[in-house]
Short mmCIF file of C-alpha atoms in Angstrom, two decimals:
data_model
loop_
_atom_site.label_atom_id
_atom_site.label_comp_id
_atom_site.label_asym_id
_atom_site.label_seq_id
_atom_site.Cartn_x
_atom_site.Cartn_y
_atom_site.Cartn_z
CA UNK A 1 -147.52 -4.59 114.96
CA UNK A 2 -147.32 -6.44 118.46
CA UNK A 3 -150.41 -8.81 119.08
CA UNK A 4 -152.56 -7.78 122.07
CA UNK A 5 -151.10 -9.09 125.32
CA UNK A 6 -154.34 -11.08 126.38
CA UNK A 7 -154.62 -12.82 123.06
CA UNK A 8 -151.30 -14.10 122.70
CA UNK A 9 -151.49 -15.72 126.23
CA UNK A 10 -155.48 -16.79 125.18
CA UNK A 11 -156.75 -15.34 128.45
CA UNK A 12 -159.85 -13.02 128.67
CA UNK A 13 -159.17 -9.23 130.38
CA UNK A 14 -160.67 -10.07 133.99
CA UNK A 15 -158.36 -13.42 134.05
CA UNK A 16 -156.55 -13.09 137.57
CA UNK A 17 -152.85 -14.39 138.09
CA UNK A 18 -153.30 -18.20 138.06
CA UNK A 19 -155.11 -18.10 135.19
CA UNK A 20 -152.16 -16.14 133.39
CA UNK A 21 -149.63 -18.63 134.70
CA UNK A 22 -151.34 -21.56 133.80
CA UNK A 23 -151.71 -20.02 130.61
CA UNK A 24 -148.41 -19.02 129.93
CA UNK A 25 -147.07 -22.82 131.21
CA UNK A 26 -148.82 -24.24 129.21
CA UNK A 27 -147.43 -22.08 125.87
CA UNK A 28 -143.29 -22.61 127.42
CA UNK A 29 -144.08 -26.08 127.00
CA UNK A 30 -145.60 -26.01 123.73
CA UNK A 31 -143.35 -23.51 122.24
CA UNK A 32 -139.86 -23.47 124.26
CA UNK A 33 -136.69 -23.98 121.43
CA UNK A 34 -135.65 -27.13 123.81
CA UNK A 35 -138.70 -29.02 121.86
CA UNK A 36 -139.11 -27.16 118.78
CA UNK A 37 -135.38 -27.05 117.39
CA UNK A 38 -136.63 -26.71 113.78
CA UNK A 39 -139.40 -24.26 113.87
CA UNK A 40 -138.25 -20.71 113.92
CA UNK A 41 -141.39 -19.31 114.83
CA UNK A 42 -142.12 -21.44 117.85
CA UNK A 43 -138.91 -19.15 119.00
CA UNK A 44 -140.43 -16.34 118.51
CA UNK A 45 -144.05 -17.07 119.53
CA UNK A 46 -141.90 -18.06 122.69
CA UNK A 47 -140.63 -14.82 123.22
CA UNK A 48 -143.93 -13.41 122.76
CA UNK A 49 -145.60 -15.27 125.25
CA UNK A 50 -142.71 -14.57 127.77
CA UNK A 51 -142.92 -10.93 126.90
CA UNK A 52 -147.09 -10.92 127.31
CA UNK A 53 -146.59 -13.11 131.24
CA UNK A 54 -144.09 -10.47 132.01
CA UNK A 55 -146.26 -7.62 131.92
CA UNK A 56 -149.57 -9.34 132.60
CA UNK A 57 -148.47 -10.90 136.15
CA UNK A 58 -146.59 -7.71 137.29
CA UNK A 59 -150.02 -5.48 138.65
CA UNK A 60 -147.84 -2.30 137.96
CA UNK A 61 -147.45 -3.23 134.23
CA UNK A 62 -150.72 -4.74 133.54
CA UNK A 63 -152.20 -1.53 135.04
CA UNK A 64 -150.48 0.48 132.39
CA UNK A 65 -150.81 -1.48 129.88
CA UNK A 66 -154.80 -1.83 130.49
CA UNK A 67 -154.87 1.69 130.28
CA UNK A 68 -152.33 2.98 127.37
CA UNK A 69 -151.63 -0.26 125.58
CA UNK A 70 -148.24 -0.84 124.07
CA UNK A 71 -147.48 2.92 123.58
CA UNK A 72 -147.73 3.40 127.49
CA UNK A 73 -144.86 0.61 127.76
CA UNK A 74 -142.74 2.20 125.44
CA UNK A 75 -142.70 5.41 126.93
CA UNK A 76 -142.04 3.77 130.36
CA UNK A 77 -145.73 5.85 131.92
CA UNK A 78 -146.22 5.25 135.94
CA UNK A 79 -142.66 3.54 136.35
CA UNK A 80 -140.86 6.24 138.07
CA UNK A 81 -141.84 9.18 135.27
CA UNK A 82 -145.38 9.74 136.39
CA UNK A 83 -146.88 10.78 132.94
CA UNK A 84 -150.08 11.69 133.21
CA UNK A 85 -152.54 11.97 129.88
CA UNK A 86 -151.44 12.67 126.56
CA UNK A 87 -147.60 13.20 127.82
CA UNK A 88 -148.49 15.97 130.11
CA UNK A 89 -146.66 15.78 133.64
CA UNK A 90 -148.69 14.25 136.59
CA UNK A 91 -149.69 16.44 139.35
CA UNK A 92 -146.88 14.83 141.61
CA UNK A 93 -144.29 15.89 139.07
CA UNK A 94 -146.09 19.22 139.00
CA UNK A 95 -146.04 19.92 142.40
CA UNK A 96 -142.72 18.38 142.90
CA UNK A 97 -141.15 20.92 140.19
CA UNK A 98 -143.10 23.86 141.82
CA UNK A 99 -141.51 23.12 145.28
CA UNK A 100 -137.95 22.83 143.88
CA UNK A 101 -139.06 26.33 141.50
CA UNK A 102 -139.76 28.25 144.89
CA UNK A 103 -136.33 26.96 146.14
CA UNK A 104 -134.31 28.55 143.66
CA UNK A 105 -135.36 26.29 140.53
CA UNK A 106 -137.52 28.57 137.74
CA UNK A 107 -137.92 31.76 139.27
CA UNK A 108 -134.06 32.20 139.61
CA UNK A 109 -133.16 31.29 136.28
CA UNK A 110 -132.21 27.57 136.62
CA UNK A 111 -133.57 24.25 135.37
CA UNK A 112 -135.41 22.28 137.87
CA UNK A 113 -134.58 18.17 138.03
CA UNK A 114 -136.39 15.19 139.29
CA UNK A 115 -134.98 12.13 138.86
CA UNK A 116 -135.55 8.74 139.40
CA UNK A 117 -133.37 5.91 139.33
CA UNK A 118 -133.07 3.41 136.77
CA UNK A 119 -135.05 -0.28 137.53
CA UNK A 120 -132.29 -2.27 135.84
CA UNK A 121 -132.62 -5.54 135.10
CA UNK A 122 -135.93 -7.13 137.02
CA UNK A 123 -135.28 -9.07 140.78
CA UNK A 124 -136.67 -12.56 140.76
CA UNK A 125 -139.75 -13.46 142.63
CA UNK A 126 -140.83 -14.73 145.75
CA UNK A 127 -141.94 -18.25 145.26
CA UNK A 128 -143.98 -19.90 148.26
CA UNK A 129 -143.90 -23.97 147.97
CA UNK A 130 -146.36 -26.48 150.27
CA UNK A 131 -143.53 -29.43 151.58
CA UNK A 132 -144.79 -32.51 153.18
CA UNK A 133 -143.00 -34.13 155.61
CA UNK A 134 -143.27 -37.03 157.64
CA UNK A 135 -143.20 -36.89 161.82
CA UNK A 136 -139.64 -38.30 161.57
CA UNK A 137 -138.79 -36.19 158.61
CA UNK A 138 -140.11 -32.63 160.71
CA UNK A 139 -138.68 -33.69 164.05
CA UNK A 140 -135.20 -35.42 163.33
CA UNK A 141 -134.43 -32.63 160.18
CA UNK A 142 -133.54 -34.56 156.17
CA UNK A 143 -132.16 -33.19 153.21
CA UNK A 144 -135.53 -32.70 150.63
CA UNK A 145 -135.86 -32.66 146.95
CA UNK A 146 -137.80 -29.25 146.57
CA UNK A 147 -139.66 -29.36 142.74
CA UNK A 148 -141.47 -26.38 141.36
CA UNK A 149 -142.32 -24.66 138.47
CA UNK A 150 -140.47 -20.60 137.93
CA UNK A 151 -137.77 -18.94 136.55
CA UNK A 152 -133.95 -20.24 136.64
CA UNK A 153 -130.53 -18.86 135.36
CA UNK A 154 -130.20 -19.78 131.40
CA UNK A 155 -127.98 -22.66 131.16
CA UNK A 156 -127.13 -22.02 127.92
CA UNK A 157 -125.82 -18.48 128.68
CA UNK A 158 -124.89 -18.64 132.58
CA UNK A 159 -127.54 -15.91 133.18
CA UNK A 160 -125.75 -13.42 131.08
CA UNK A 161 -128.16 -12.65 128.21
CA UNK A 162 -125.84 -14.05 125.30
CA UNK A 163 -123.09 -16.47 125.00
CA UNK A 164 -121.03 -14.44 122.92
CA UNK A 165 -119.59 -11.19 125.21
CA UNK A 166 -118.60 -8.92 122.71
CA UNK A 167 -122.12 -8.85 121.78
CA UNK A 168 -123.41 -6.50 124.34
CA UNK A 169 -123.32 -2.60 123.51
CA UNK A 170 -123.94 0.29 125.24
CA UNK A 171 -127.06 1.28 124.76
CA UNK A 172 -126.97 4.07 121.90
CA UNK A 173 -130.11 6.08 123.56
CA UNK A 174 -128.58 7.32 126.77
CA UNK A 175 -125.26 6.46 126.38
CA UNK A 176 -124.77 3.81 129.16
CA UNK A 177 -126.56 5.54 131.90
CA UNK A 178 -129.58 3.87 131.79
CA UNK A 179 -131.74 6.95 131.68
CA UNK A 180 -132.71 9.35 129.82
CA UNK A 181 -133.72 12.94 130.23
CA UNK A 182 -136.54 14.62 129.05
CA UNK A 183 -137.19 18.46 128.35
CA UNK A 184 -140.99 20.07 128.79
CA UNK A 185 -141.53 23.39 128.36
CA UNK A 186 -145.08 25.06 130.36
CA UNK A 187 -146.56 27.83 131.01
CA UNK A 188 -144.37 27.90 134.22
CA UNK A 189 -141.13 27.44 132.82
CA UNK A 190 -139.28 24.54 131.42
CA UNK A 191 -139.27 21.24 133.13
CA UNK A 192 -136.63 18.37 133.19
CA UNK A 193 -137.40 14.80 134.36
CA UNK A 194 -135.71 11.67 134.00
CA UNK A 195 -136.79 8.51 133.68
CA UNK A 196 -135.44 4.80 132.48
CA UNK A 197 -133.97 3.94 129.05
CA UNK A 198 -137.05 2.24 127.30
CA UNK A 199 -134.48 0.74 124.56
CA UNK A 200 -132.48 -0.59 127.54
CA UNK A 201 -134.75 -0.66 130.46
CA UNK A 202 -132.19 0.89 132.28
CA UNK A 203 -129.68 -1.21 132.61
CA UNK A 204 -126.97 1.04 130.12
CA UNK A 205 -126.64 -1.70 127.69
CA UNK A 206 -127.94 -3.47 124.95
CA UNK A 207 -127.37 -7.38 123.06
CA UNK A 208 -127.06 -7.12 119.48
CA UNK A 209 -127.00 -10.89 119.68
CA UNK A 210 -129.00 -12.25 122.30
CA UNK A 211 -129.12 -15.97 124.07
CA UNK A 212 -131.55 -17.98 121.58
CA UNK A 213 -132.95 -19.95 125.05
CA UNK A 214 -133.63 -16.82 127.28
CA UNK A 215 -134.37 -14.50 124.63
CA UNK A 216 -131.28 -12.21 125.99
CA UNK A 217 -133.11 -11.83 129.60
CA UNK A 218 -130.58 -14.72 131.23
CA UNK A 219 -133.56 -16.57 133.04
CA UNK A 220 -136.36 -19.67 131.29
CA UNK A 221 -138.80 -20.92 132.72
CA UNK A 222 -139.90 -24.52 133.72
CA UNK A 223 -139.31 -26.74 136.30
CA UNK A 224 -136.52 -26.43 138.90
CA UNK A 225 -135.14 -28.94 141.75
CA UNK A 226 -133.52 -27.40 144.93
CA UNK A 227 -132.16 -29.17 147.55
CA UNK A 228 -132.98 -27.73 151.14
CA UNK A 229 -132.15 -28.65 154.59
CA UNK A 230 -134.92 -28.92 156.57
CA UNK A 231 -134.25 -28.01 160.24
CA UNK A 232 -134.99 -30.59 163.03
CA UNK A 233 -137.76 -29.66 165.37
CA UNK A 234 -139.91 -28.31 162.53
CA UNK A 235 -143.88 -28.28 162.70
CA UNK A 236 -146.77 -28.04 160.89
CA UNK A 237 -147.90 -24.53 160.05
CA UNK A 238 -144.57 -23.07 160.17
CA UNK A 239 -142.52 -21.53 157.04
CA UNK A 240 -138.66 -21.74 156.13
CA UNK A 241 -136.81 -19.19 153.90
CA UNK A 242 -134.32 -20.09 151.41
CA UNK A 243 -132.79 -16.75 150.63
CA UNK A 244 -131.79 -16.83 146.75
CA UNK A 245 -133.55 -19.77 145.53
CA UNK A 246 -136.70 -18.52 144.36
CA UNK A 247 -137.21 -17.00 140.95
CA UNK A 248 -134.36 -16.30 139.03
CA UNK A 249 -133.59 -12.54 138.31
CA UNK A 250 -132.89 -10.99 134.76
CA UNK A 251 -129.40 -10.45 133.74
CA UNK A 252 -127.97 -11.06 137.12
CA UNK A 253 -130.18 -8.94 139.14
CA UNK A 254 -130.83 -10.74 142.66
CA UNK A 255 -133.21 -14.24 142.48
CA UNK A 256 -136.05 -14.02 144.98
CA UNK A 257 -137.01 -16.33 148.07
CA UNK A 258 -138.08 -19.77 148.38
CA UNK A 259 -140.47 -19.93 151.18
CA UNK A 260 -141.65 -23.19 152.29
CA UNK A 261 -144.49 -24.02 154.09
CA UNK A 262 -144.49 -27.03 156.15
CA UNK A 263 -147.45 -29.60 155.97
CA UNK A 264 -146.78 -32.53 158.69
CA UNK A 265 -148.74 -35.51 157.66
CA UNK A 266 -150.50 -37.74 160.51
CA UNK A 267 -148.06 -40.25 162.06
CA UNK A 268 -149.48 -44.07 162.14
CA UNK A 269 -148.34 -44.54 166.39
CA UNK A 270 -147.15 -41.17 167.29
CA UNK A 271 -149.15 -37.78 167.83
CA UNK A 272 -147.52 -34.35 168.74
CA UNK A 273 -148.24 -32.05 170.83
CA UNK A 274 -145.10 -29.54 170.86
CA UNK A 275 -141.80 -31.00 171.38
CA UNK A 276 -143.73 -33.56 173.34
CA UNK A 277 -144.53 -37.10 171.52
CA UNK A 278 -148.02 -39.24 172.71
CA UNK A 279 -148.65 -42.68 172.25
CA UNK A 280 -151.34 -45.58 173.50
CA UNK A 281 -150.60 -49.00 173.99
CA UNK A 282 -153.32 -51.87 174.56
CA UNK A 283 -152.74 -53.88 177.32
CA UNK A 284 -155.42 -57.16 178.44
CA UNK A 285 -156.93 -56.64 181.66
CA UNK A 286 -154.69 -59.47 182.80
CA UNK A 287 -151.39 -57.93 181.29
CA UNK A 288 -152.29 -54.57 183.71
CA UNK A 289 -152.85 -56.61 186.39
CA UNK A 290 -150.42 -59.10 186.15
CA UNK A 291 -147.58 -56.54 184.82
CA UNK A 292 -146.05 -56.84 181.37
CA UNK A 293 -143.12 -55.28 179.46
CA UNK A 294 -144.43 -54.46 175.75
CA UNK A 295 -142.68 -52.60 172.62
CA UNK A 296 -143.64 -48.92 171.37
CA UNK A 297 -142.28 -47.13 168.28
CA UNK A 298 -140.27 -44.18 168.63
CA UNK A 299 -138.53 -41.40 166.32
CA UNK A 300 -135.49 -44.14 165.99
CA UNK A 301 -137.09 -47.26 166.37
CA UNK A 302 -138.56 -49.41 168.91
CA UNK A 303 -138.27 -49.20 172.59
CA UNK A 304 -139.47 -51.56 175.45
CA UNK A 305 -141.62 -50.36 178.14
CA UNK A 306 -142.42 -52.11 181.64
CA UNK A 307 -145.57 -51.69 182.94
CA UNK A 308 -145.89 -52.82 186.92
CA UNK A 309 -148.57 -55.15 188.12
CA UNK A 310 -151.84 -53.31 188.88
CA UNK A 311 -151.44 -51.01 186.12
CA UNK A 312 -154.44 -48.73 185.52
CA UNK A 313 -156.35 -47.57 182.49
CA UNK A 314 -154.84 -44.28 181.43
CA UNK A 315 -151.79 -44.75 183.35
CA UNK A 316 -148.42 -43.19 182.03
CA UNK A 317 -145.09 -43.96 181.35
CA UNK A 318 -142.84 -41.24 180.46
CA UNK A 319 -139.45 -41.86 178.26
CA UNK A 320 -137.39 -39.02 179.16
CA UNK A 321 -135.65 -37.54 175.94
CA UNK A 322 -137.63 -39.44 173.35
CA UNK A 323 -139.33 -36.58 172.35
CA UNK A 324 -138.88 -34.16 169.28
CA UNK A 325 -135.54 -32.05 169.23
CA UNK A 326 -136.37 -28.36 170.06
CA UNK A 327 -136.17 -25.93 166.95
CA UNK A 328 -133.05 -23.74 167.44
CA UNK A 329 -132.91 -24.84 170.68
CA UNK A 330 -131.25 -27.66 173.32
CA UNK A 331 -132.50 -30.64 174.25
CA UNK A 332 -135.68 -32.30 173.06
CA UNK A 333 -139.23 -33.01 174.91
CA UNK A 334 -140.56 -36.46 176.22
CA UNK A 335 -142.24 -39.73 174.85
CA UNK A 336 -145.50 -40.48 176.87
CA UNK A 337 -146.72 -43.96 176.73
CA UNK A 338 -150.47 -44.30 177.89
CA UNK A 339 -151.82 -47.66 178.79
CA UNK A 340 -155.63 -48.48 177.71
CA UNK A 341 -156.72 -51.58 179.52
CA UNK A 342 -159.15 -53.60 177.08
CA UNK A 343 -161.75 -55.66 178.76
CA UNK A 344 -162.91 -58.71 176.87
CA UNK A 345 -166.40 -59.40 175.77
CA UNK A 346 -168.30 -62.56 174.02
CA UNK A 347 -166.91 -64.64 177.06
CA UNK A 348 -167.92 -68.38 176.95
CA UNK A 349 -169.43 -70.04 180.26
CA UNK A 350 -166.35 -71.56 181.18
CA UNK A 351 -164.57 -67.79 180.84
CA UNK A 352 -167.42 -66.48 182.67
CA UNK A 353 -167.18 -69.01 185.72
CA UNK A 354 -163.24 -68.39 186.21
CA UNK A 355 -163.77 -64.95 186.26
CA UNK A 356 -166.88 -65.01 188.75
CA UNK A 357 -165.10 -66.94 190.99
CA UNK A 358 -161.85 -64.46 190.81
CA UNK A 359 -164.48 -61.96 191.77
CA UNK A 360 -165.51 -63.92 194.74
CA UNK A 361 -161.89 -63.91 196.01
CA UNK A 362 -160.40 -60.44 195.58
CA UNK A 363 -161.98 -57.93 198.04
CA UNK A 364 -161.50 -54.45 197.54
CA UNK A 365 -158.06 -54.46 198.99
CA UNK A 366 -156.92 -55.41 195.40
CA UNK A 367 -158.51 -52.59 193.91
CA UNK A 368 -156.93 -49.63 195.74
CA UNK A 369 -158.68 -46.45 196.59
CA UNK A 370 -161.45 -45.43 193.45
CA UNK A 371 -161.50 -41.76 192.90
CA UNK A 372 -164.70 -40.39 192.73
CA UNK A 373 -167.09 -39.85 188.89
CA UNK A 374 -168.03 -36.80 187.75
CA UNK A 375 -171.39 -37.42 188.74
CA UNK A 376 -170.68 -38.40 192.47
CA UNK A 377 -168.64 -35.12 192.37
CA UNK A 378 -171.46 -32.74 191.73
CA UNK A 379 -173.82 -34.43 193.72
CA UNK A 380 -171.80 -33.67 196.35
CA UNK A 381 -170.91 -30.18 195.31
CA UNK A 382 -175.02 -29.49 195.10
CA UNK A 383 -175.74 -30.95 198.78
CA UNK A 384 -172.71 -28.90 200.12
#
């Protein structure tokens, strides 16, 4: 008799999906065949535990199972047959039959069918991954390692259930189809409705010796490395789709998506603002004055900049094309270099005295027009 679902993963009833998964990783590890080669029931307490994550992390599965327990598996309830209690026909079925009967279907003598088609083997999953990148990384495009934890093709079988072909059958149940068709008789007529093999799970066929890593399913799970190309011009907050390298599929039904979402982590120089790159260099009081050419980082190394005599605090320098590389685009935005003039302080007496007597000898003239404060700007605008 099959253990209950939640005890063979250790979880209690209300335990949401994390909980399942960290349950069930930390049972592969424990029990996969990789690390147990000698213990026969590891194997099978692995299989177990696979079977028990499969149904528990699909909603549609764990909902039936909740409800009808093992026998409501079996008999395949709420996945395309829409049994309702004790066997009888749901009211969908019901109604659907009663249409089809006023069309011709029990009232002229004929059978009426519903039928649904088979699930097959299940489709991976969607698997969403967090990918940190540096500025350069995001803006100039790399090649990155992607590690995660799901579901990859069996190595051992290539994804095909079983290393030995002749091994898979048709299934004996409904004869390769991967359905099978059931007869009701009610007080309206007699009913016919089809629904997947539960031997096969519709897929027509069945391993009489199945892959002793994957259990016959063609997928394990455990950690997986993908290599992606990361575009250039990529920013924080945005996602990229690999299409086929999520979760691996059963029996060579489709693998899911890798979605990545991009984390750009704070640059030491350089801040972003679009395509657009900002930077501030310090520059003494005498340096703006005087002029001075200095060095700034950029996406590909260093660059000089000259500032002209009588530079000015918050002044800007702007290096065309030095920017970040549009995202599917042409071209790329700007480098802007800001200047922050530092004024000195703790000034001896001698310091003091040179720069008194430079005050004494530049007028205004050297100064240049002053724009006017904030405050001297509403003054104004209140005695208008």
């Amino acid at each position: 008799m099959k253990r209950d679902y939640y005890e063979v993963l250790g979880v209690p009833r209300d335990a949401d999906l994390n909980q399942i998964k960290k349950a069930y990783r930390r049972l592969a590890r424990q029990l996969h065949p990789d690390v147990n080669h000698n213990d026969p029931e590891c194997e099978e307490k692995f299989k177990e535990a696979t079977e028990a994550y499969e149904v528990l992390s699909d909603p549609e599965k764990r909902s039936l199972y909740d409800a009808y327990g093992h026998a409501g598996l079996r008999r395949g309830a709420g996945v395309g047959t829409d049994f309702g209690f004790d066997g009888f026909p749901g009211f969908d079925d019901l109604f659907g039959s009663l249409f089809d009967a006023f069309s011709g279907g029990i009232f002229s003598g004929t059978r009426s069918y519903r039928t649904t088609a088979p699930p097959g083997p299940a489709a991976g999953e969607d698997l969403v991954v967090e990918v940190e990148l540096t500025l350069e990384e995001a803006a100039l495009g790399t090649e990155k390692q992607i590690v995660f934890e799901g579901y990859g093709t069996c190595e051992a079988c290539g994804g095909q259930g079983t290393i030995n072909p002749a091994s898979v059958r048709t299934c004996p149940d409904c004869g390769g189809h991967g359905r099978i068709r059931t007869v009701r008789r009610t007080m309206l007529g007699q009913f016919v409705q089809t629904g997947p093999c539960s031997r096969c799970s519709g897929t027509g066929e069945v391993i009489t010796a199945p892959c002793q890593m994957c259990g016959g399913t063609g997928r394990v799970y455990g950690e997986r490395t993908v290599s992606v190309r990361i575009p250039a011009g990529i920013d924080s907050g945005q996602r990229i789709r690999v299409s086929g390298r999520g979760g691996a599929g059963e029996r060579g039904a489709r693998a899911g998506n890798l979605y990545l979402d991009v984390k750009v982590v704070p640059h030491d120089f350089l801040e972003r603002r679009g395509d657009d790159l900002y930077c501030t260099v310090d520059l003494t009081m005498v340096q703006a004055a005087l002029g001075v050419t200095v060095v700034v980082p950029t996406l590909e190394g260093e660059e000089e900049v000259t500032f002209p005599p009588g530079t000015q605090p918050g002044d800007v320098k702007v290096l065309k094309g030095q920017g970040v590389p549009r995202l599917h685009g042409h071209g790329r935005g700007d480098l802007h270099v800001i200047a922050r003039v530092l004024v000195p302080k703790g000034l001896d007496e001698q310091q003091r005295r040179l720069l008194q007597e430079f005050e004494e000898t530049c007028g205004p003239q050297h100064y240049g027009a002053r724009s006017e404060g904030v405050f001297q700007k509403l003054r104004h605008w209140f005695s208008g």
